[in-house]
Amino acid sequence: MRQSRRGQVDPFIVMDVMEAARRAEASGRHIIHMEVGQPSTPAPAAALKALGQELAEPLGYTVALGLPALREGIAGLYRRWYGVDLDPARVVVTPGSSGAFLLAFAALFDAGDRVAVGEPGYPSYRQILRAMSVEPVGMQTRAENRYQPVPADIPEGVQGVMIASPGNPSGTMLDRQALAALVERTQEIGAALISDEIYHGLDYGQRAVSALELTDDVVVINSFSKYFSMTGWRVGWLVVPPDMVRTMDRLAANMFICAPHASQVAALAALTPESEAEAQANLAVYAENRRMMLERLPAMGFDRIAPPDGAFYVYADVSALTHDSAALAADILDRAGVAVTPGVDFDPVRGAGTLRFSYARSSGDIAEGLDRLARYMAGR
Amino acid sequence: MRQSRRGQVDPFIVMDVMEAARRAEASGRHIIHMEVGQPSTPAPAAALKALGQELAEPLGYTVALGLPALREGIAGLYRRWYGVDLDPARVVVTPGSSGAFLLAFAALFDAGDRVAVGEPGYPSYRQILRAMSVEPVGMQTRAENRYQPVPADIPEGVQGVMIASPGNPSGTMLDRQALAALVERTQEIGAALISDEIYHGLDYGQRAVSALELTDDVVVINSFSKYFSMTGWRVGWLVVPPDMVRTMDRLAANMFICAPHASQVAALAALTPESEAEAQANLAVYAENRRMMLERLPAMGFDRIAPPDGAFYVYADVSALTHDSAALAADILDRAGVAVTPGVDFDPVRGAGTLRFSYARSSGDIAEGLDRLARYMAGR
């Protein structure tokens, strides 16, 4: 059968690591998972309880923009977290942040448009753009800029700029001033600004700044996946300027009909104080994991690491150790029994010299993983 | 903020009907819903029970192609329903059939390609294609061809042909011979054939024929929404040729990560004999509703109707009554208290002279709706 050119997106190299880890486990080995980008904890108990109680109802389609109570609840979160007074009409509930990217890219960009994406960055930005015939233009960000773009990094003539704070894989954040500079520059050049904020809530010192604190002329993307520990539920959201709501409504009705109803019910109950307390308890685990990582990784030789402001990743420059991070990751898995992610998926230019370590698992797992990594590095 | 041209898709006219019906209900009126395209019944009890038991597990991401057991279960359905021996590796689980369309169109077509779609037909085919910079080319199908395309309707130079049997809004089916002729013609011209089979299982005489019974060189789309009464759960699937699986895996991982995990758990349990018995009981209700519709609609003046082979719709040519089906639908809602769908969403050319009646609700509702319609037509 015929296939399109745009459908030929790059494979995830991390899949090779995950498959190798799976084989190792199938053969009886014990593997510590520092490659995964998701919590190991379940959705908040209140979310599961609320869904359990609704299961007897027919969970048909919701309206395209999402359950009204959920959109109100999300608007309330912006008040609580950022002091931003947000009209719930501007909130669009989507099938995960993945659905939010699809919707935003369809609403903002035509075929042939160019969109700047930070490198290193979440690889699916590039691949979804390509699958929609939009050209991603890599911005090679610098360690001294916390692997975040600065205005001078934004290429000429782009129609959009994609930012992420905290970033994946870097975990670094844009502070208010750095974010304001990017807002200003994108407005100057007439490019759409898309702010991926899916790791908000997972920060360890400074609170993450939402682009909505600075401007309404932005498309903000967030999700229940990370802070609320609901990855597999596939509920994300967009906040859009008021004049984009109608476009989003029409596009969402056609492209998705709606986000999964049962998941929306669970997500609504994730916004209760009880659920947020549970999310904060998970955050305390990540904070302890991060403390261990920052104490021990540099000592064992992973000493060129990005400032880990948020999320649950440490991004390390290992170019002094290897020019083939995929091979290094494979060797670490083989000899140390720790799965880590080579940087090639995140940065097509420098990723062969970087690794991403996730600390989303239990503290016991992380401590054991660090022990294994230390022995591995000592034996190199 | 800038907006794309392709994001400016058409509104659904039926939304106006639904909003008017909502307002009428809010003001205290009782409305019979013949506009809805979904069952009013919940997911099968076994599906809900299975999910209830899994809620304690962390429902993280599944692999991109879907839970292996679910893909096997779906392959088993092809054996039971059609006698087709299908490799589960060719099954791709998606976030609803909506996700399946997005994935299929990205994998098959580049920006600027042209895809033939039947008119009348499901409006989102056109809108999703446009949102992905692919040009939909309408095929005006004829009543004498059961509102289904025949090979001569397929325009020159298209890269794809979208078919649906049973069709929405027509409810008509392609028999084996008609389907074979379309398969042959698309292969002759090198176009990709996409077969939307989401109403399979909902047929009232002849069994619906799957394109997979005739060829492996097709992309088949189906879902748990209609026959299994799981619309809001958002679980659909694709069956693709073996050489497309890798492309689909990469695209799905980037575009969706995965279909909702909880919904996949429920869908898996919808494939049990117990659940299918429940689906068959729902089908018996639709069959009785259809019997009432066919007995009474012609007698009251809706006598030019498409052969209602399957799904839960009756599509009526009302061009002798009106040249503005949206106004007629509004009048029926206002004076009869019955919400019906004007044909304009389905057929941009002839839809101003057609209505779609859905009989997906309870038999009591349908009987009452028919009483009201009969009084309305008698009073015209």
Short mmCIF file of N, CA and C in Angstrom, two decimals, chain A residues 104-105 107-110 113-117 134-135 137 139 150-151 153-163 179-195 211 215-220 241 244, chain B residues 1-4:
data_model
loop_
_atom_site.label_atom_id
_atom_site.label_comp_id
_atom_site.label_asym_id
_atom_site.label_seq_id
_atom_site.Cartn_x
_atom_site.Cartn_y
_atom_site.Cartn_z
N ALA A 104 -3.32 22.10 18.56
CA ALA A 104 -2.63 23.39 18.46
C ALA A 104 -1.95 23.53 17.11
N PHE A 105 -1.27 22.49 16.67
CA PHE A 105 -0.54 22.58 15.40
C PHE A 105 -1.52 22.74 14.22
N ALA A 107 -4.50 24.14 14.37
CA ALA A 107 -5.15 25.45 14.45
C ALA A 107 -4.20 26.59 14.12
N LEU A 108 -2.92 26.38 14.33
CA LEU A 108 -1.96 27.48 14.20
C LEU A 108 -1.20 27.47 12.88
N PHE A 109 -0.90 26.29 12.35
CA PHE A 109 0.07 26.21 11.25
C PHE A 109 -0.50 25.52 10.02
N ASP A 110 -0.09 26.04 8.86
CA ASP A 110 -0.43 25.39 7.60
C ASP A 110 0.75 24.55 7.13
N ASP A 113 4.64 25.59 6.89
CA ASP A 113 5.08 26.53 7.93
C ASP A 113 6.26 25.94 8.69
N ARG A 114 6.98 26.82 9.39
CA ARG A 114 8.17 26.40 10.13
C ARG A 114 8.01 26.76 11.61
N VAL A 115 8.36 25.82 12.46
CA VAL A 115 8.19 26.01 13.90
C VAL A 115 9.50 25.69 14.61
N ALA A 116 9.95 26.61 15.43
CA ALA A 116 11.21 26.43 16.17
C ALA A 116 10.98 25.55 17.40
N VAL A 117 11.84 24.57 17.55
CA VAL A 117 11.77 23.68 18.73
C VAL A 117 13.16 23.61 19.36
N VAL A 134 4.41 20.26 8.78
CA VAL A 134 5.02 21.50 9.29
C VAL A 134 6.49 21.17 9.56
N GLU A 135 7.36 22.12 9.24
CA GLU A 135 8.79 21.85 9.36
C GLU A 135 9.34 22.29 10.71
N VAL A 137 12.20 23.39 13.17
CA VAL A 137 13.52 23.99 13.01
C VAL A 137 14.20 23.95 14.38
N MET A 139 16.45 24.51 17.53
CA MET A 139 17.25 25.57 18.18
C MET A 139 18.22 24.86 19.11
N VAL A 150 16.99 31.23 24.08
CA VAL A 150 16.94 32.68 24.35
C VAL A 150 16.50 33.34 23.04
N PRO A 151 16.06 34.60 23.10
CA PRO A 151 15.52 35.23 21.88
C PRO A 151 16.44 35.10 20.68
N ASP A 153 18.19 32.74 19.81
CA ASP A 153 18.16 31.39 19.22
C ASP A 153 17.00 31.20 18.25
N ILE A 154 16.01 32.09 18.30
CA ILE A 154 14.81 31.90 17.47
C ILE A 154 15.15 32.26 16.03
N PRO A 155 15.00 31.31 15.11
CA PRO A 155 15.41 31.55 13.73
C PRO A 155 14.49 32.56 13.04
N GLU A 156 15.00 33.18 12.02
CA GLU A 156 14.21 34.10 11.20
C GLU A 156 13.06 33.36 10.52
N GLY A 157 11.93 34.04 10.41
CA GLY A 157 10.88 33.58 9.51
C GLY A 157 10.09 32.37 9.99
N VAL A 158 10.16 32.04 11.27
CA VAL A 158 9.33 30.93 11.73
C VAL A 158 7.93 31.43 12.07
N GLN A 159 6.95 30.53 11.92
CA GLN A 159 5.57 30.89 12.24
C GLN A 159 5.21 30.53 13.68
N GLY A 160 6.07 29.76 14.32
CA GLY A 160 5.77 29.36 15.69
C GLY A 160 7.03 29.03 16.47
N VAL A 161 6.92 29.12 17.79
CA VAL A 161 8.02 28.77 18.69
C VAL A 161 7.44 27.91 19.80
N MET A 162 8.06 26.75 19.97
CA MET A 162 7.63 25.78 20.98
C MET A 162 8.60 25.86 22.15
N ILE A 163 8.09 26.14 23.35
CA ILE A 163 8.97 26.14 24.53
C ILE A 163 8.42 25.17 25.56
N LEU A 179 11.41 33.91 30.32
CA LEU A 179 10.15 33.64 29.63
C LEU A 179 9.61 34.93 28.98
N ALA A 180 9.70 36.03 29.73
CA ALA A 180 9.20 37.32 29.20
C ALA A 180 9.96 37.70 27.93
N ALA A 181 11.25 37.45 27.91
CA ALA A 181 12.06 37.78 26.74
C ALA A 181 11.60 36.98 25.52
N LEU A 182 11.24 35.72 25.74
CA LEU A 182 10.77 34.89 24.63
C LEU A 182 9.38 35.31 24.17
N VAL A 183 8.53 35.67 25.12
CA VAL A 183 7.19 36.17 24.77
C VAL A 183 7.34 37.41 23.89
N GLU A 184 8.20 38.31 24.34
CA GLU A 184 8.37 39.56 23.61
C GLU A 184 8.89 39.31 22.20
N ARG A 185 9.88 38.45 22.08
CA ARG A 185 10.48 38.20 20.78
C ARG A 185 9.49 37.54 19.81
N THR A 186 8.74 36.57 20.30
CA THR A 186 7.78 35.91 19.40
C THR A 186 6.70 36.90 18.95
N GLN A 187 6.30 37.78 19.86
CA GLN A 187 5.29 38.77 19.45
C GLN A 187 5.86 39.73 18.40
N GLU A 188 7.13 40.10 18.59
CA GLU A 188 7.80 40.97 17.61
C GLU A 188 7.78 40.38 16.21
N ILE A 189 8.05 39.08 16.13
CA ILE A 189 8.17 38.48 14.80
C ILE A 189 6.85 37.86 14.34
N GLY A 190 5.79 38.02 15.13
CA GLY A 190 4.48 37.53 14.71
C GLY A 190 4.35 36.02 14.72
N ALA A 191 5.18 35.37 15.52
CA ALA A 191 5.10 33.91 15.60
C ALA A 191 4.19 33.51 16.76
N ALA A 192 3.52 32.38 16.60
CA ALA A 192 2.71 31.84 17.69
C ALA A 192 3.63 31.22 18.74
N LEU A 193 3.33 31.49 20.01
CA LEU A 193 4.11 30.89 21.09
C LEU A 193 3.29 29.76 21.71
N ILE A 194 3.91 28.58 21.80
CA ILE A 194 3.26 27.43 22.44
C ILE A 194 4.11 27.04 23.63
N SER A 195 3.49 27.05 24.79
CA SER A 195 4.24 26.78 26.03
C SER A 195 3.79 25.45 26.62
N ALA A 211 3.33 30.74 31.22
CA ALA A 211 3.31 31.81 30.22
C ALA A 211 2.05 32.67 30.37
N THR A 215 1.20 36.72 29.51
CA THR A 215 0.46 37.11 28.30
C THR A 215 -0.75 36.21 28.11
N ASP A 216 -1.76 36.75 27.45
CA ASP A 216 -2.87 35.90 27.01
C ASP A 216 -2.68 35.44 25.57
N ASP A 217 -1.65 35.98 24.93
CA ASP A 217 -1.42 35.70 23.52
C ASP A 217 -0.48 34.50 23.37
N VAL A 218 -0.90 33.37 23.91
CA VAL A 218 -0.07 32.18 23.96
C VAL A 218 -1.00 30.97 24.00
N VAL A 219 -0.51 29.85 23.49
CA VAL A 219 -1.23 28.59 23.66
C VAL A 219 -0.46 27.77 24.69
N VAL A 220 -1.11 27.52 25.83
CA VAL A 220 -0.47 26.77 26.91
C VAL A 220 -0.99 25.33 26.89
N PRO A 241 -6.08 31.71 23.49
CA PRO A 241 -6.65 33.06 23.52
C PRO A 241 -8.15 33.00 23.22
N MET A 244 -9.57 32.07 19.83
CA MET A 244 -9.29 30.76 19.23
C MET A 244 -10.25 29.68 19.71
N MET B 1 -3.96 36.13 18.07
CA MET B 1 -2.96 35.11 17.67
C MET B 1 -3.23 34.63 16.24
N ARG B 2 -2.16 34.35 15.52
CA ARG B 2 -2.29 33.82 14.17
C ARG B 2 -3.10 32.52 14.19
N GLN B 3 -3.84 32.28 13.14
CA GLN B 3 -4.51 31.00 12.99
C GLN B 3 -4.25 30.49 11.58
N SER B 4 -4.28 29.17 11.45
CA SER B 4 -4.00 28.58 10.15
C SER B 4 -5.25 28.63 9.28
#
